[in-house]
Backbone as CSV, one residue per row, in Angstrom:
resi,resn,N_x,N_y,N_z,CA_x,CA_y,CA_z,C_x,C_y,C_z
1,MET,-2.391,5.839,12.701,-2.918,4.439,12.580,-1.751,3.703,11.697
2,GLY,-2.256,3.096,10.672,-1.242,2.347,9.879,-2.014,1.016,9.423
3,LEU,-1.187,-0.039,9.282,-1.472,-1.146,8.686,-2.036,-2.246,9.697
4,GLY,-3.111,-3.023,9.290,-3.518,-4.107,10.078,-3.852,-5.263,9.409
5,ALA,-3.284,-6.442,9.679,-3.270,-7.658,8.790,-4.663,-8.171,8.856
6,ALA,-5.298,-8.427,7.672,-6.633,-9.122,7.628,-6.229,-10.653,7.499
7,GLY,-5.120,-10.888,6.994,-4.481,-12.349,6.973,-4.607,-12.706,5.592
8,THR,-3.839,-13.668,5.237,-3.659,-14.321,3.858,-4.690,-15.542,3.638
9,ALA,-4.907,-16.187,4.668,-5.853,-17.352,4.520,-5.177,-18.370,3.578
10,GLY,-3.922,-18.500,3.741,-3.205,-19.597,2.746,-3.128,-19.154,1.350
11,LEU,-3.606,-17.971,0.924,-3.637,-17.642,-0.443,-2.284,-16.947,-0.838
12,ASP,-2.119,-16.878,-2.153,-0.968,-16.195,-2.583,-1.080,-14.718,-2.560
13,ILE,-2.171,-14.174,-2.358,-2.378,-12.722,-2.179,-2.645,-12.283,-0.784
14,ALA,-1.958,-11.445,-0.258,-2.090,-10.953,1.156,-3.080,-9.684,0.881
15,GLN,-4.194,-9.616,1.693,-5.045,-8.551,1.585,-5.171,-7.928,2.864
16,LEU,-4.636,-6.565,2.945,-4.503,-5.851,4.183,-5.077,-4.456,4.026
17,PRO,-5.765,-3.964,5.213,-6.077,-2.393,5.137,-4.976,-1.580,5.439
18,LEU,-5.200,-0.433,4.748,-4.219,0.843,5.088,-5.131,1.856,5.392
19,GLU,-5.050,2.302,6.615,-6.098,3.151,7.194,-5.423,4.485,7.871
20,GLY,-6.436,5.339,8.071,-6.009,6.673,8.745,-4.878,7.494,8.146
21,GLU,-4.031,8.022,8.990,-2.973,8.909,8.361,-1.590,8.145,8.677
22,ILE,-0.887,8.136,7.485,0.458,7.557,7.571,1.479,8.674,7.544
23,LEU,2.088,8.938,8.673,2.909,10.226,8.925,4.346,9.840,9.278
24,GLY,5.314,10.418,8.742,6.796,10.334,9.128,7.277,8.948,8.735
25,ASP,7.687,8.146,9.397,8.248,6.650,9.071,7.281,5.740,9.031
26,ALA,7.148,5.300,7.677,6.069,4.204,7.623,6.608,2.839,7.669
27,ALA,7.977,2.704,7.979,8.620,1.368,8.010,7.948,0.511,9.325
28,HIS,7.779,1.263,10.232,7.299,0.547,11.553,5.900,-0.013,11.223
29,ALA,5.061,0.496,10.342,3.750,-0.033,9.910,4.099,-1.333,9.007
30,LEU,4.861,-1.143,8.164,5.154,-2.254,7.113,5.845,-3.554,7.539
31,GLN,6.784,-3.289,8.755,7.456,-4.405,9.263,6.605,-5.573,9.615
32,PRO,5.695,-5.524,10.349,4.865,-6.575,10.938,3.929,-7.381,9.949
33,LEU,4.076,-7.162,8.634,3.093,-7.588,7.705,3.297,-9.195,7.582
34,GLY,4.314,-9.742,7.902,4.550,-11.206,7.763,4.441,-11.699,6.407
35,VAL,4.737,-11.439,5.434,4.477,-11.786,3.988,5.412,-12.887,3.922
36,SER,4.808,-14.102,3.363,5.710,-15.358,3.327,6.273,-15.362,1.893
37,ALA,7.169,-16.352,1.688,7.831,-16.476,0.480,6.994,-16.789,-0.739
38,ARG,5.744,-17.401,-0.375,4.815,-17.898,-1.420,3.903,-16.861,-1.716
39,THR,3.941,-15.645,-1.172,3.091,-14.475,-1.385,3.569,-13.959,-2.695
40,ARG,2.560,-13.875,-3.689,2.830,-13.283,-5.032,2.199,-11.797,-5.201
41,GLY,1.381,-11.481,-4.294,0.672,-10.200,-4.467,0.299,-9.599,-3.063
42,ILE,0.081,-8.361,-2.947,-0.235,-7.728,-1.746,-1.184,-6.660,-2.182
43,GLU,-2.420,-6.759,-1.751,-3.480,-5.875,-2.009,-3.880,-4.894,-0.770
44,PHE,-3.728,-3.709,-0.823,-4.154,-2.749,0.445,-5.363,-2.232,-0.001
45,ASN,-6.340,-2.288,1.031,-7.578,-1.578,0.879,-7.483,-0.250,1.419
46,CYS,-7.385,0.856,0.776,-7.264,2.067,1.300,-8.486,3.055,1.239
47,ARG,-9.605,2.352,1.392,-10.823,2.912,1.483,-10.875,4.092,2.740
48,HIS,-10.344,3.586,3.877,-10.158,4.492,5.056,-8.816,5.137,5.249
49,LEU,-8.037,5.173,4.196,-6.753,5.944,4.281,-7.152,7.485,3.991
50,GLN,-6.680,8.363,4.840,-7.017,9.646,4.725,-5.907,10.472,4.111
51,ARG,-4.628,10.175,4.595,-3.397,11.034,4.421,-2.235,10.090,4.384
52,VAL,-1.387,10.598,3.439,0.056,10.023,3.504,1.091,11.234,3.385
53,ASP,2.032,11.461,4.369,2.779,12.448,4.081,4.216,12.148,3.383
54,PHE,5.046,12.991,2.994,6.051,12.734,2.213,7.047,11.738,2.642
55,GLY,7.369,11.813,3.911,8.364,10.888,4.510,7.636,9.520,4.403
56,ALA,6.452,9.242,4.646,5.811,7.918,4.736,5.792,7.439,3.322
57,ALA,5.356,8.291,2.315,5.358,7.890,0.887,6.530,7.458,0.285
58,GLY,7.719,8.166,0.818,9.007,7.648,0.456,9.461,6.287,1.005
59,ASP,8.973,5.825,2.226,9.148,4.492,2.712,8.317,3.557,1.929
60,LEU,6.952,4.004,1.466,6.190,3.257,0.697,6.699,2.862,-0.670
61,LEU,7.390,3.862,-1.222,7.899,3.737,-2.456,8.982,2.671,-2.447
62,ASN,9.857,2.969,-1.521,11.161,1.948,-1.487,10.396,0.426,-1.159
63,TRP,9.435,0.459,-0.229,8.996,-0.943,0.033,8.261,-1.565,-1.178
64,THR,7.558,-0.813,-1.942,6.865,-1.333,-3.177,7.837,-1.634,-4.303
65,VAL,9.098,-0.905,-4.376,10.085,-1.310,-5.275,10.816,-2.686,-4.831
66,GLN,10.955,-2.801,-3.509,11.569,-3.926,-3.037,10.567,-5.146,-3.345
67,GLN,9.293,-5.110,-3.083,8.410,-6.156,-3.352,8.421,-6.337,-4.812
68,GLN,8.355,-5.514,-5.570,8.391,-5.636,-7.100,9.681,-6.488,-7.525
69,GLY,10.790,-6.179,-6.805,12.027,-6.915,-7.040,12.076,-8.319,-6.601
70,GLN,11.198,-8.755,-5.787,10.980,-10.037,-5.260,9.789,-10.728,-5.961
71,GLY,9.361,-10.116,-6.939,8.437,-10.759,-7.839,7.108,-10.619,-7.276
72,ARG,6.754,-9.738,-6.374,5.382,-9.664,-5.811,4.589,-8.309,-6.422
73,GLN,3.500,-8.424,-6.907,2.643,-7.368,-7.428,1.948,-6.601,-6.135
74,VAL,2.066,-5.292,-6.021,1.434,-4.533,-4.848,0.322,-3.739,-5.525
75,VAL,-0.815,-3.817,-5.065,-1.970,-3.124,-5.415,-2.583,-2.347,-4.297
76,PHE,-2.709,-0.947,-4.433,-3.444,-0.037,-3.586,-4.709,0.129,-4.178
77,LYS,-5.752,-0.327,-3.489,-7.088,-0.200,-3.839,-8.090,0.755,-3.261
78,HIS,-8.976,1.290,-3.989,-10.017,2.269,-3.193,-9.152,3.679,-2.748
79,VAL,-8.233,3.998,-3.426,-7.300,5.192,-3.073,-8.184,6.636,-3.268
80,ASN,-8.243,7.426,-2.290,-8.908,8.655,-2.690,-7.960,9.442,-3.679
81,ARG,-8.731,10.626,-4.361,-8.131,11.088,-5.567,-6.726,11.830,-4.887
82,LEU,-6.720,12.416,-3.860,-5.542,13.165,-3.461,-4.422,12.384,-3.292
83,VAL,-4.693,11.271,-2.373,-3.561,10.277,-2.093,-3.196,9.618,-3.374
84,ALA,-4.027,9.280,-4.515,-3.784,8.529,-5.803,-2.831,9.632,-6.579
85,ALA,-3.104,10.833,-6.569,-2.345,11.820,-7.279,-0.918,11.881,-6.781
86,PHE,-0.970,11.872,-5.397,0.492,11.981,-4.702,1.296,10.909,-4.933
87,PHE,0.637,9.596,-4.893,1.447,8.283,-5.321,1.991,8.414,-6.678
88,GLY,1.073,9.010,-7.522,1.725,9.198,-9.034,2.804,10.166,-9.006
89,VAL,2.784,11.269,-8.361,3.813,12.357,-8.305,5.181,11.726,-7.625
90,ILE,4.923,11.071,-6.531,6.089,10.454,-5.768,6.872,9.093,-6.559
91,GLY,6.028,8.598,-7.363,6.505,7.392,-8.189,6.182,6.124,-7.716
92,ILE,5.169,5.990,-6.833,4.750,4.760,-6.320,3.897,4.022,-7.409
93,SER,3.015,4.691,-8.246,2.339,4.059,-9.279,3.414,3.507,-10.420
94,ASP,4.575,3.832,-10.384,5.525,3.063,-11.220,5.829,1.678,-10.798
95,SER,5.684,1.323,-9.475,6.240,0.014,-8.851,4.852,-0.671,-8.511
96,ALA,3.744,-0.035,-8.332,2.630,-0.664,-7.772,1.365,-0.161,-8.552
97,ARG,0.362,-0.871,-8.616,-0.947,-0.352,-9.122,-1.713,0.394,-8.132
98,VAL,-2.102,1.392,-8.537,-2.975,2.387,-7.591,-4.332,2.476,-8.425
99,LEU,-5.275,1.954,-7.635,-6.616,1.993,-8.179,-7.470,2.998,-7.455
100,ARG,-7.916,4.119,-8.069,-8.594,5.214,-7.442,-10.002,4.716,-7.016
101,ARG,-10.524,5.367,-5.916,-11.841,5.125,-5.507,-12.870,5.800,-6.502
102,VAL,-13.987,5.282,-6.644,-14.854,5.716,-7.546,-15.915,6.470,-6.883
103,ASP,-16.095,6.543,-5.560,-17.242,7.267,-5.054,-16.689,8.535,-4.403
């Protein structure tokens, strides 16, 4: 699966779903985001994200570090416990906010 743009609606925060399983190379899923220069934050709704493998997590880490370097805050919301723990181990939580699901 991957990413699907829900749209920014002219706001400075892009809100996008991250769904299913992200396996292997995540760059192909991140490329079509179309984040503009005025975008200051990117929020991923991860409620339907089931799994991220090591290769894809590395791509997500590199991407979040790049976004942070451009002054954008990245937030992964509603992340399941296993993926949130993995994001912590891989270092994604150092460059992005990872908010665990409460249900």
